[in-house]
mmCIF file of C-alpha atoms in Angstrom:
data_model
loop_
_atom_site.group_PDB
_atom_site.id
_atom_site.type_symbol
_atom_site.label_atom_id
_atom_site.label_comp_id
_atom_site.label_asym_id
_atom_site.label_seq_id
_atom_site.Cartn_x
_atom_site.Cartn_y
_atom_site.Cartn_z
ATOM 1 C CA PRO Y 1 -49.453 30.475 27.537
ATOM 2 C CA GLU Y 2 -47.613 32.902 25.329
ATOM 3 C CA SER Y 3 -47.140 31.899 21.694
ATOM 4 C CA SER Y 4 -43.623 31.395 20.460
ATOM 5 C CA ARG Y 5 -42.334 33.515 17.599
ATOM 6 C CA ASP Y 6 -42.563 30.491 15.265
ATOM 7 C CA ASP Y 7 -46.332 30.368 15.800
ATOM 8 C CA VAL Y 8 -46.851 33.945 14.605
ATOM 9 C CA PRO Y 9 -47.777 34.087 10.881
ATOM 10 C CA ARG Y 10 -45.377 36.199 8.804
ATOM 11 C CA PHE Y 11 -46.690 38.387 5.972
ATOM 12 C CA LEU Y 12 -44.880 39.885 2.993
ATOM 13 C CA VAL Y 13 -46.908 42.754 1.509
ATOM 14 C CA LYS Y 14 -45.600 45.125 -1.145
ATOM 15 C CA SER Y 15 -47.002 47.841 -3.352
ATOM 16 C CA LEU Y 16 -44.914 47.809 -6.504
ATOM 17 C CA GLY Y 17 -44.221 50.800 -8.666
ATOM 18 C CA GLN Y 18 -42.080 52.879 -6.340
ATOM 19 C CA GLU Y 19 -38.404 53.292 -7.148
ATOM 20 C CA ASP Y 20 -37.340 51.653 -3.892
ATOM 21 C CA SER Y 21 -39.755 48.746 -4.251
ATOM 22 C CA LYS Y 22 -38.036 45.594 -5.388
ATOM 23 C CA VAL Y 23 -38.795 41.892 -5.179
ATOM 24 C CA THR Y 24 -35.761 40.078 -3.776
ATOM 25 C CA GLN Y 25 -35.292 36.345 -3.317
ATOM 26 C CA GLU Y 26 -33.978 36.858 0.234
ATOM 27 C CA GLU Y 27 -37.432 37.989 1.402
ATOM 28 C CA TRP Y 28 -38.998 34.600 0.624
ATOM 29 C CA THR Y 29 -38.203 32.885 3.901
ATOM 30 C CA GLU Y 30 -39.395 29.553 5.316
ATOM 31 C CA ASP Y 31 -41.743 31.164 7.848
ATOM 32 C CA LEU Y 32 -43.843 33.084 5.290
ATOM 33 C CA HIS Y 33 -47.601 32.464 5.494
ATOM 34 C CA VAL Y 34 -49.018 35.148 3.168
ATOM 35 C CA VAL Y 35 -47.491 37.066 0.247
ATOM 36 C CA SER Y 36 -49.311 39.949 -1.446
ATOM 37 C CA PHE Y 37 -48.015 42.123 -4.296
ATOM 38 C CA TYR Y 38 -50.025 44.933 -5.838
ATOM 39 C CA ALA Y 39 -48.771 47.109 -8.697
ATOM 40 C CA GLN Y 40 -49.675 50.803 -8.820
ATOM 41 C CA SER Y 41 -48.538 50.931 -12.442
ATOM 42 C CA SER Y 42 -47.396 48.518 -15.152
ATOM 43 C CA LYS Y 43 -44.712 47.068 -12.934
ATOM 44 C CA GLU Y 44 -43.263 43.836 -14.280
ATOM 45 C CA ILE Y 45 -42.318 40.948 -12.033
ATOM 46 C CA GLU Y 46 -39.719 38.660 -13.579
ATOM 47 C CA ILE Y 47 -39.406 35.291 -11.897
ATOM 48 C CA PRO Y 48 -35.920 33.794 -12.397
ATOM 49 C CA PRO Y 49 -35.861 30.428 -14.221
ATOM 50 C CA ALA Y 50 -35.605 27.390 -11.944
ATOM 51 C CA TRP Y 51 -36.148 29.514 -8.821
ATOM 52 C CA SER Y 52 -37.904 27.523 -6.093
ATOM 53 C CA PRO Y 53 -38.679 29.615 -2.983
ATOM 54 C CA ASN Y 54 -38.498 27.426 0.107
ATOM 55 C CA CYS Y 55 -41.821 28.486 1.642
ATOM 56 C CA PRO Y 56 -43.515 25.315 2.953
ATOM 57 C CA LYS Y 57 -45.865 27.312 5.227
ATOM 58 C CA LEU Y 58 -47.080 29.705 2.539
ATOM 59 C CA SER Y 59 -50.854 29.327 2.263
ATOM 60 C CA THR Y 60 -51.883 32.462 0.349
ATOM 61 C CA LEU Y 61 -50.211 34.098 -2.665
ATOM 62 C CA LEU Y 62 -51.865 37.247 -4.037
ATOM 63 C CA LEU Y 63 -50.476 38.835 -7.223
ATOM 64 C CA SER Y 64 -52.916 41.548 -8.211
ATOM 65 C CA ASN Y 65 -52.620 43.939 -11.134
ATOM 66 C CA VAL Y 66 -49.044 42.939 -11.902
ATOM 67 C CA TYR Y 67 -47.369 42.073 -15.185
ATOM 68 C CA ILE Y 68 -45.990 38.520 -15.266
ATOM 69 C CA LYS Y 69 -44.720 36.988 -18.482
ATOM 70 C CA GLU Y 70 -44.360 33.455 -17.146
ATOM 71 C CA ILE Y 71 -44.378 31.514 -13.883
ATOM 72 C CA PRO Y 72 -42.115 28.422 -14.116
ATOM 73 C CA ASP Y 73 -43.370 25.170 -12.582
ATOM 74 C CA SER Y 74 -40.360 25.104 -10.259
ATOM 75 C CA PHE Y 75 -41.655 28.249 -8.528
ATOM 76 C CA PHE Y 76 -44.309 26.219 -6.669
ATOM 77 C CA GLN Y 77 -42.126 23.188 -5.931
ATOM 78 C CA HIS Y 78 -41.692 23.865 -2.195
ATOM 79 C CA MET Y 79 -45.030 25.601 -1.534
ATOM 80 C CA TRP Y 80 -46.650 22.514 -0.086
ATOM 81 C CA GLY Y 81 -49.244 24.412 1.957
ATOM 82 C CA LEU Y 82 -50.435 26.766 -0.807
ATOM 83 C CA LYS Y 83 -54.234 26.944 -0.803
ATOM 84 C CA VAL Y 84 -55.063 30.337 -2.353
ATOM 85 C CA LEU Y 85 -53.481 31.689 -5.551
ATOM 86 C CA ASN Y 86 -54.939 34.958 -6.831
ATOM 87 C CA LEU Y 87 -53.790 36.195 -10.253
ATOM 88 C CA SER Y 88 -56.641 38.630 -10.808
ATOM 89 C CA ARG Y 89 -56.022 41.403 -13.345
ATOM 90 C CA CYS Y 90 -52.570 40.028 -14.068
ATOM 91 C CA ARG Y 91 -51.199 40.898 -17.467
ATOM 92 C CA GLY Y 92 -48.598 39.105 -19.513
ATOM 93 C CA LYS Y 93 -48.936 35.759 -21.199
ATOM 94 C CA PRO Y 94 -52.390 35.424 -22.815
ATOM 95 C CA SER Y 95 -54.757 33.239 -20.858
ATOM 96 C CA PHE Y 96 -56.334 30.115 -22.293
ATOM 97 C CA THR Y 97 -59.355 30.973 -24.408
ATOM 98 C CA LYS Y 98 -62.421 28.895 -25.064
ATOM 99 C CA LYS Y 99 -62.512 26.996 -28.348
ATOM 100 C CA GLN Y 100 -65.481 25.848 -30.362
ATOM 101 C CA ALA Y 101 -65.498 22.965 -32.837
ATOM 102 C CA ASP Y 102 -68.294 21.332 -34.786
ATOM 103 C CA LEU Y 103 -68.880 17.584 -35.096
ATOM 104 C CA PHE Y 104 -69.406 16.557 -38.712
ATOM 105 C CA PHE Y 105 -71.474 13.376 -38.976
ATOM 106 C CA PRO Y 106 -71.568 11.235 -42.140
ATOM 107 C CA PRO Y 107 -74.968 10.987 -43.885
ATOM 108 C CA ASP Y 108 -75.603 7.511 -42.436
ATOM 109 C CA PHE Y 109 -75.160 8.894 -38.913
ATOM 110 C CA ALA Y 110 -77.451 11.901 -39.131
ATOM 111 C CA ASP Y 111 -79.325 10.872 -35.965
ATOM 112 C CA ASP Y 112 -76.184 10.068 -33.996
ATOM 113 C CA PHE Y 113 -75.066 12.135 -30.994
ATOM 114 C CA PRO Y 114 -72.200 12.219 -28.446
ATOM 115 C CA VAL Y 115 -72.547 10.159 -25.288
ATOM 116 C CA ALA Y 116 -69.100 10.611 -23.727
ATOM 117 C CA MET Y 117 -65.970 12.710 -23.818
ATOM 118 C CA GLN Y 118 -62.588 11.634 -22.456
ATOM 119 C CA ILE Y 119 -59.423 13.692 -22.087
ATOM 120 C CA SER Y 120 -56.017 12.187 -22.780
ATOM 121 C CA HIS Y 121 -53.624 13.936 -20.407
ATOM 122 C CA LYS Y 122 -50.752 11.975 -21.903
ATOM 123 C CA TYR Y 123 -51.234 13.370 -25.422
ATOM 124 C CA SER Y 124 -53.435 16.445 -24.704
ATOM 125 C CA LEU Y 125 -56.186 15.123 -26.946
ATOM 126 C CA ILE Y 126 -59.971 15.023 -26.613
ATOM 127 C CA TYR Y 127 -61.884 11.859 -27.489
ATOM 128 C CA VAL Y 128 -65.570 12.359 -28.313
ATOM 129 C CA ILE Y 129 -67.528 9.085 -28.496
ATOM 130 C CA THR Y 130 -71.017 8.866 -30.001
ATOM 131 C CA LYS Y 131 -73.832 6.442 -29.333
ATOM 132 C CA LEU Y 132 -73.364 4.615 -32.649
ATOM 133 C CA GLY Y 133 -69.651 4.121 -32.069
ATOM 134 C CA LEU Y 134 -68.091 7.053 -33.914
ATOM 135 C CA LEU Y 135 -64.879 8.457 -32.489
ATOM 136 C CA PHE Y 136 -63.830 12.085 -32.975
ATOM 137 C CA VAL Y 137 -60.324 13.103 -31.909
ATOM 138 C CA TYR Y 138 -59.484 16.786 -31.310
ATOM 139 C CA ASP Y 139 -56.387 18.623 -30.158
ATOM 140 C CA LEU Y 140 -57.006 19.924 -26.646
ATOM 141 C CA GLU Y 141 -55.197 23.260 -27.042
ATOM 142 C CA THR Y 142 -56.471 24.329 -30.456
ATOM 143 C CA ALA Y 143 -59.656 22.245 -30.913
ATOM 144 C CA THR Y 144 -58.299 21.122 -34.284
ATOM 145 C CA ALA Y 145 -59.935 17.982 -35.687
ATOM 146 C CA VAL Y 146 -57.345 15.209 -35.858
ATOM 147 C CA TYR Y 147 -59.212 12.001 -36.672
ATOM 148 C CA ARG Y 148 -62.660 10.434 -37.146
ATOM 149 C CA ASN Y 149 -63.615 6.768 -37.484
ATOM 150 C CA ARG Y 150 -66.059 4.184 -36.239
ATOM 151 C CA THR Y 151 -64.793 2.092 -33.344
ATOM 152 C CA SER Y 152 -67.789 -0.165 -32.722
ATOM 153 C CA PRO Y 153 -70.701 -1.479 -34.833
ATOM 154 C CA ASP Y 154 -72.812 -1.617 -31.681
ATOM 155 C CA PRO Y 155 -74.006 1.318 -29.563
ATOM 156 C CA ILE Y 156 -71.666 2.592 -26.847
ATOM 157 C CA PHE Y 157 -73.169 3.232 -23.411
ATOM 158 C CA LEU Y 158 -70.181 3.548 -21.044
ATOM 159 C CA THR Y 159 -66.612 4.889 -21.270
ATOM 160 C CA SER Y 160 -63.729 5.371 -18.878
ATOM 161 C CA GLU Y 161 -60.271 6.947 -19.159
ATOM 162 C CA ALA Y 162 -57.305 4.615 -19.749
ATOM 163 C CA THR Y 163 -54.705 6.789 -18.066
ATOM 164 C CA SER Y 164 -51.627 4.621 -18.520
ATOM 165 C CA VAL Y 165 -51.953 4.429 -22.317
ATOM 166 C CA GLY Y 166 -53.475 7.853 -22.928
ATOM 167 C CA GLY Y 167 -56.716 6.424 -24.364
ATOM 168 C CA PHE Y 168 -60.089 5.220 -23.121
ATOM 169 C CA TYR Y 169 -62.118 2.088 -22.445
ATOM 170 C CA ALA Y 170 -65.620 1.665 -23.869
ATOM 171 C CA ILE Y 171 -68.372 -0.901 -23.373
ATOM 172 C CA ASN Y 172 -70.928 -1.523 -26.125
ATOM 173 C CA ARG Y 173 -74.369 -3.141 -26.120
ATOM 174 C CA ARG Y 174 -72.890 -6.556 -26.915
ATOM 175 C CA GLY Y 175 -70.861 -6.394 -23.706
ATOM 176 C CA GLN Y 176 -67.519 -5.982 -25.420
ATOM 177 C CA VAL Y 177 -64.855 -3.968 -23.660
ATOM 178 C CA LEU Y 178 -62.934 -1.860 -26.170
ATOM 179 C CA LEU Y 179 -59.628 -0.031 -25.704
ATOM 180 C CA ALA Y 180 -58.801 2.869 -28.007
ATOM 181 C CA THR Y 181 -55.594 4.888 -27.913
ATOM 182 C CA VAL Y 182 -53.092 6.670 -30.133
ATOM 183 C CA ASN Y 183 -50.805 4.796 -32.497
ATOM 184 C CA GLU Y 184 -47.577 6.481 -31.447
ATOM 185 C CA ALA Y 185 -45.678 5.405 -34.553
ATOM 186 C CA THR Y 186 -48.121 6.911 -37.061
ATOM 187 C CA ILE Y 187 -50.014 9.852 -35.551
ATOM 188 C CA VAL Y 188 -47.320 12.502 -36.111
ATOM 189 C CA PRO Y 189 -46.644 11.518 -39.765
ATOM 190 C CA PHE Y 190 -50.427 11.392 -40.287
ATOM 191 C CA VAL Y 191 -50.960 14.916 -38.960
ATOM 192 C CA SER Y 192 -48.013 16.361 -40.887
ATOM 193 C CA GLY Y 193 -48.738 14.447 -44.109
ATOM 194 C CA GLN Y 194 -52.475 13.783 -44.388
ATOM 195 C CA LEU Y 195 -53.631 16.875 -42.501
ATOM 196 C CA ASN Y 196 -50.694 19.036 -43.646
ATOM 197 C CA ASN Y 197 -50.585 20.634 -40.197
ATOM 198 C CA LEU Y 198 -46.888 20.896 -39.397
ATOM 199 C CA GLU Y 199 -47.323 23.013 -36.269
ATOM 200 C CA LEU Y 200 -49.737 20.546 -34.696
ATOM 201 C CA ALA Y 201 -47.488 17.630 -35.656
ATOM 202 C CA VAL Y 202 -44.545 19.217 -33.858
ATOM 203 C CA ASN Y 203 -46.644 20.043 -30.778
ATOM 204 C CA LEU Y 204 -47.979 16.481 -30.579
ATOM 205 C CA ALA Y 205 -44.467 15.109 -30.847
ATOM 206 C CA LYS Y 206 -43.225 17.403 -28.055
ATOM 207 C CA ARG Y 207 -46.131 16.766 -25.698
ATOM 208 C CA GLY Y 208 -46.188 13.007 -26.118
ATOM 209 C CA ASN Y 209 -42.477 12.468 -26.783
ATOM 210 C CA LEU Y 210 -43.473 10.838 -30.073
ATOM 211 C CA PRO Y 211 -41.407 9.922 -33.144
ATOM 212 C CA GLY Y 212 -41.997 11.197 -36.646
ATOM 213 C CA ALA Y 213 -41.251 14.911 -36.318
ATOM 214 C CA GLU Y 214 -37.482 14.899 -35.949
ATOM 215 C CA ASN Y 215 -36.804 16.712 -39.229
ATOM 216 C CA LEU Y 216 -39.599 19.201 -38.559
ATOM 217 C CA VAL Y 217 -38.300 20.007 -35.082
ATOM 218 C CA VAL Y 218 -34.731 20.513 -36.266
ATOM 219 C CA GLN Y 219 -35.923 22.698 -39.136
ATOM 220 C CA ARG Y 220 -38.074 24.798 -36.823
ATOM 221 C CA PHE Y 221 -35.183 25.190 -34.359
ATOM 222 C CA GLN Y 222 -32.892 26.443 -37.107
ATOM 223 C CA GLU Y 223 -35.558 28.923 -38.258
ATOM 224 C CA LEU Y 224 -35.997 30.334 -34.746
ATOM 225 C CA PHE Y 225 -32.249 30.631 -34.307
ATOM 226 C CA ALA Y 226 -31.851 32.409 -37.631
ATOM 227 C CA GLN Y 227 -34.567 34.864 -36.527
ATOM 228 C CA THR Y 228 -32.646 35.446 -33.244
ATOM 229 C CA LYS Y 229 -35.632 34.134 -31.275
ATOM 230 C CA TYR Y 230 -33.373 32.475 -28.763
ATOM 231 C CA LYS Y 231 -35.947 32.077 -25.990
ATOM 232 C CA GLU Y 232 -38.351 30.247 -28.325
ATOM 233 C CA ALA Y 233 -35.472 28.158 -29.685
ATOM 234 C CA ALA Y 234 -34.459 27.220 -26.136
ATOM 235 C CA GLU Y 235 -38.005 26.132 -25.290
ATOM 236 C CA LEU Y 236 -38.220 24.043 -28.451
ATOM 237 C CA ALA Y 237 -34.884 22.354 -27.725
ATOM 238 C CA ALA Y 238 -35.890 21.665 -24.122
ATOM 239 C CA GLU Y 239 -39.173 20.059 -25.204
ATOM 240 C CA SER Y 240 -37.814 18.332 -28.316
ATOM 241 C CA PRO Y 241 -39.238 14.803 -28.659
ATOM 242 C CA ARG Y 242 -36.870 12.128 -27.386
ATOM 243 C CA GLY Y 243 -34.321 14.839 -26.648
ATOM 244 C CA ILE Y 244 -33.112 15.066 -30.248
ATOM 245 C CA LEU Y 245 -31.913 18.653 -29.674
ATOM 246 C CA ARG Y 246 -30.407 18.050 -26.243
ATOM 247 C CA THR Y 247 -26.921 17.685 -27.728
ATOM 248 C CA PRO Y 248 -23.457 19.309 -27.486
ATOM 249 C CA ASP Y 249 -24.116 20.912 -30.883
ATOM 250 C CA THR Y 250 -27.084 22.799 -29.469
ATOM 251 C CA VAL Y 251 -25.046 24.010 -26.480
ATOM 252 C CA ALA Y 252 -22.272 25.136 -28.846
ATOM 253 C CA LYS Y 253 -24.841 26.988 -30.937
ATOM 254 C CA PHE Y 254 -26.034 29.010 -27.951
ATOM 255 C CA GLN Y 255 -22.442 29.560 -26.824
ATOM 256 C CA SER Y 256 -21.599 31.104 -30.193
ATOM 257 C CA VAL Y 257 -24.193 33.875 -29.862
ATOM 258 C CA PRO Y 258 -22.634 37.239 -28.898
ATOM 259 C CA VAL Y 259 -23.883 38.509 -25.537
ATOM 260 C CA GLN Y 260 -25.701 41.842 -25.719
ATOM 261 C CA ALA Y 261 -25.102 44.367 -22.949
ATOM 262 C CA GLY Y 262 -27.839 44.316 -20.330
ATOM 263 C CA GLN Y 263 -29.421 41.091 -21.630
ATOM 264 C CA THR Y 264 -29.358 37.532 -20.361
ATOM 265 C CA PRO Y 265 -26.909 35.436 -22.412
ATOM 266 C CA PRO Y 266 -28.800 33.010 -24.711
ATOM 267 C CA LEU Y 267 -26.829 30.100 -23.228
ATOM 268 C CA LEU Y 268 -28.132 30.922 -19.740
ATOM 269 C CA GLN Y 269 -31.652 31.242 -21.165
ATOM 270 C CA TYR Y 270 -31.265 27.747 -22.591
ATOM 271 C CA PHE Y 271 -30.006 26.221 -19.350
ATOM 272 C CA GLY Y 272 -32.662 28.070 -17.360
ATOM 273 C CA THR Y 273 -35.362 26.629 -19.612
ATOM 274 C CA LEU Y 274 -33.945 23.130 -19.202
ATOM 275 C CA LEU Y 275 -33.901 23.471 -15.412
ATOM 276 C CA THR Y 276 -37.588 24.411 -15.337
ATOM 277 C CA ARG Y 277 -38.417 21.285 -17.382
ATOM 278 C CA GLY Y 278 -36.489 18.752 -15.316
ATOM 279 C CA LYS Y 279 -33.029 17.237 -15.059
ATOM 280 C CA LEU Y 280 -30.025 18.096 -17.226
ATOM 281 C CA ASN Y 281 -28.042 15.359 -18.940
ATOM 282 C CA ALA Y 282 -24.341 14.788 -18.184
ATOM 283 C CA PHE Y 283 -22.971 17.149 -20.824
ATOM 284 C CA GLU Y 284 -25.447 19.928 -20.008
ATOM 285 C CA SER Y 285 -24.710 19.555 -16.295
ATOM 286 C CA LEU Y 286 -20.986 19.884 -16.918
ATOM 287 C CA GLU Y 287 -21.276 22.974 -19.135
ATOM 288 C CA LEU Y 288 -23.682 24.786 -16.813
ATOM 289 C CA SER Y 289 -21.522 23.976 -13.804
ATOM 290 C CA ARG Y 290 -18.492 25.322 -15.649
ATOM 291 C CA LEU Y 291 -20.249 28.675 -15.991
ATOM 292 C CA VAL Y 292 -21.279 28.691 -12.345
ATOM 293 C CA VAL Y 293 -17.795 27.782 -11.102
ATOM 294 C CA ASN Y 294 -16.247 30.553 -13.199
ATOM 295 C CA GLN Y 295 -18.687 33.021 -11.633
ATOM 296 C CA ASN Y 296 -17.944 31.706 -8.121
ATOM 297 C CA LYS Y 297 -21.596 30.829 -7.440
ATOM 298 C CA LYS Y 298 -21.121 27.529 -5.663
ATOM 299 C CA ASN Y 299 -24.450 27.889 -3.834
ATOM 300 C CA LEU Y 300 -26.306 27.378 -7.109
ATOM 301 C CA LEU Y 301 -24.556 24.058 -7.608
ATOM 302 C CA GLU Y 302 -25.535 22.974 -4.111
ATOM 303 C CA ASN Y 303 -29.172 23.871 -4.736
ATOM 304 C CA TRP Y 304 -29.339 22.085 -8.094
ATOM 305 C CA LEU Y 305 -27.714 18.965 -6.700
ATOM 306 C CA ALA Y 306 -30.120 18.957 -3.749
ATOM 307 C CA GLU Y 307 -33.033 19.211 -6.193
ATOM 308 C CA ASP Y 308 -31.539 16.466 -8.418
ATOM 309 C CA LYS Y 309 -31.316 18.819 -11.392
ATOM 310 C CA LEU Y 310 -27.800 17.757 -12.430
ATOM 311 C CA GLU Y 311 -26.557 14.390 -13.656
ATOM 312 C CA CYS Y 312 -23.453 13.518 -11.691
ATOM 313 C CA SER Y 313 -20.369 12.356 -13.569
ATOM 314 C CA GLU Y 314 -16.673 11.937 -12.854
ATOM 315 C CA GLU Y 315 -15.938 14.980 -15.014
ATOM 316 C CA LEU Y 316 -18.393 17.094 -13.033
ATOM 317 C CA GLY Y 317 -16.786 16.004 -9.772
ATOM 318 C CA ASP Y 318 -13.342 16.906 -11.096
ATOM 319 C CA LEU Y 319 -14.603 20.371 -12.036
ATOM 320 C CA VAL Y 320 -16.254 21.035 -8.676
ATOM 321 C CA LYS Y 321 -13.160 19.794 -6.829
ATOM 322 C CA THR Y 322 -11.423 23.003 -7.877
ATOM 323 C CA VAL Y 323 -13.763 24.977 -5.587
ATOM 324 C CA ASP Y 324 -15.150 22.519 -3.025
ATOM 325 C CA ASN Y 325 -13.639 19.154 -2.047
ATOM 326 C CA ASP Y 326 -16.652 18.051 0.021
ATOM 327 C CA LEU Y 327 -19.142 18.743 -2.751
ATOM 328 C CA ALA Y 328 -16.872 17.054 -5.286
ATOM 329 C CA LEU Y 329 -16.745 13.937 -3.129
ATOM 330 C CA LYS Y 330 -20.537 13.776 -3.021
ATOM 331 C CA ILE Y 331 -20.659 14.013 -6.813
ATOM 332 C CA HIS Y 332 -17.996 11.325 -7.278
ATOM 333 C CA ILE Y 333 -19.881 9.015 -4.913
ATOM 334 C CA LYS Y 334 -23.127 9.539 -6.808
ATOM 335 C CA ALA Y 335 -21.341 9.030 -10.125
ATOM 336 C CA ARG Y 336 -19.725 5.827 -8.786
ATOM 337 C CA ALA Y 337 -16.284 7.162 -9.692
ATOM 338 C CA THR Y 338 -14.662 4.659 -7.329
ATOM 339 C CA PRO Y 339 -10.963 5.606 -7.786
ATOM 340 C CA LYS Y 340 -11.741 9.279 -7.138
ATOM 341 C CA VAL Y 341 -13.800 8.439 -4.047
ATOM 342 C CA VAL Y 342 -11.095 6.231 -2.568
ATOM 343 C CA ALA Y 343 -8.449 8.879 -3.300
ATOM 344 C CA ALA Y 344 -10.548 11.544 -1.573
ATOM 345 C CA PHE Y 345 -11.028 9.442 1.553
ATOM 346 C CA ALA Y 346 -7.317 8.631 1.558
ATOM 347 C CA GLU Y 347 -6.389 12.300 1.344
ATOM 348 C CA ARG Y 348 -8.507 12.855 4.449
ATOM 349 C CA ARG Y 349 -6.943 9.794 6.116
ATOM 350 C CA GLU Y 350 -10.451 8.416 6.575
ATOM 351 C CA PHE Y 351 -9.483 4.798 5.906
ATOM 352 C CA ASP Y 352 -12.474 3.389 7.781
ATOM 353 C CA LYS Y 353 -14.759 5.099 5.282
ATOM 354 C CA ILE Y 354 -12.874 3.452 2.424
ATOM 355 C CA LEU Y 355 -13.800 0.032 3.805
ATOM 356 C CA ILE Y 356 -17.436 1.053 4.297
ATOM 357 C CA TYR Y 357 -17.591 2.462 0.766
ATOM 358 C CA SER Y 358 -16.020 -0.677 -0.730
ATOM 359 C CA LYS Y 359 -18.815 -2.781 0.737
ATOM 360 C CA GLN Y 360 -21.460 -0.432 -0.633
ATOM 361 C CA VAL Y 361 -20.156 -0.585 -4.195
ATOM 362 C CA SER Y 362 -19.095 -4.265 -4.076
ATOM 363 C CA VAL Y 363 -15.399 -3.590 -4.726
ATOM 364 C CA ILE Y 364 -12.424 -5.386 -3.182
ATOM 365 C CA ILE Y 365 -9.679 -2.983 -2.136
ATOM 366 C CA LYS Y 366 -6.168 -4.322 -1.608
ATOM 367 C CA PHE Y 367 -3.784 -2.122 0.338
ATOM 368 C CA MET Y 368 -0.014 -2.337 -0.055
ATOM 369 C CA PHE Y 369 2.185 -2.669 2.999
ATOM 370 C CA THR Y 370 5.745 -1.403 3.381
ATOM 371 C CA HIS Y 371 7.868 -2.528 6.312
ATOM 372 C CA GLY Y 372 4.766 -3.644 8.160
ATOM 373 C CA MET Y 373 3.093 -0.247 7.800
ATOM 374 C CA LEU Y 374 0.091 0.634 5.644
ATOM 375 C CA SER Y 375 1.271 2.796 2.744
ATOM 376 C CA LEU Y 376 -0.315 6.224 2.681
ATOM 377 C CA PRO Y 377 -2.540 6.425 -0.412
ATOM 378 C CA ILE Y 378 -1.901 10.101 -1.023
ATOM 379 C CA LEU Y 379 1.832 9.555 -1.393
ATOM 380 C CA LEU Y 380 1.476 6.776 -3.926
ATOM 381 C CA ILE Y 381 -1.260 8.510 -5.863
ATOM 382 C CA SER Y 382 0.690 11.722 -6.140
ATOM 383 C CA SER Y 383 3.624 9.800 -7.579
ATOM 384 C CA ARG Y 384 1.306 8.078 -10.064
ATOM 385 C CA GLN Y 385 1.963 4.620 -8.599
ATOM 386 C CA MET Y 386 -0.731 2.021 -8.101
ATOM 387 C CA LEU Y 387 -1.906 1.955 -4.530
ATOM 388 C CA VAL Y 388 -5.286 0.308 -4.882
ATOM 389 C CA SER Y 389 -6.396 -2.388 -7.281
ATOM 390 C CA TYR Y 390 -10.034 -3.043 -7.990
ATOM 391 C CA CYS Y 391 -11.854 -6.177 -9.015
ATOM 392 C CA CYS Y 392 -15.569 -6.771 -9.048
ATOM 393 C CA HIS Y 393 -17.115 -9.652 -7.102
#
């Protein structure tokens, strides 16, 4: 039997460097199986922030001899079938380099040696455990020594990762089961104070969402902003521990920066960075959506809402209602803005949906009757009279 067109693998192959050679988002279709880009010269590929090509069938992605500054995590979000990723001879962001660090043993432990090494993915730390119970803690990215102490007076012969707490379990000769992990309340102040390593303290706080570096993070953000390093400032704000920089003041700061001709506005850089990291809070969602609505790019809003990148609020629904009533209704429903939802259904004369919605949100809706007829909600609402009263069960 003949194969249908859907069964035929689709390839996207391009040799970059020619004037008419461009990478467009429209080419990344759902039926792609293989993508291959090769640069004849130092051709740069810039991947837009928060861009997620919908290519579930893509199995092979070859990017050879191209210049890529950064690939956001969102880029691979919908590439469920990706099996081969080739970045050979790619230039751009420096690759991870091997680090070497020595273990310094106290005089009483001259004959000691490591028996296990565990990685804390939660804090990006390395735990090195020795036979006589010494524990060495190193930073995973820089191999900087963070801490050393003895955890057991008896020899250690078995360890295992404690994933949920970012530490490790150990069993000693006496049969004791030990659990070692980071003291979240003290590690950042220890690194910044005792070790006098401010950069590492800030990085630990960002990676582990730890307290103790708030003043350092704010100070560093202000320094980057003063140096007009807006991209670095945006990344720091996006990764700030406990979201201390995810505030209206930060948004206002980026808004105040004059936009240079031919460059991405710093505010859009900030929002783009946030989108690659996860979900925006209510204020950020509202401000970004305001920009998108003003530029008449409703499709971006639809994509972000589908990917759960925006926090829905009544204010956001009111804003979107100026361009799309259906989308605004979805936002109001998600934000549980009950009066706005009921008003929207009433405007559509979809009274049956009002009753269904009232059951879903556990709200009693009382309609007013005039001369034996159900009053039209839209008429009463437009005249600012009370049509519907709400009371929780």
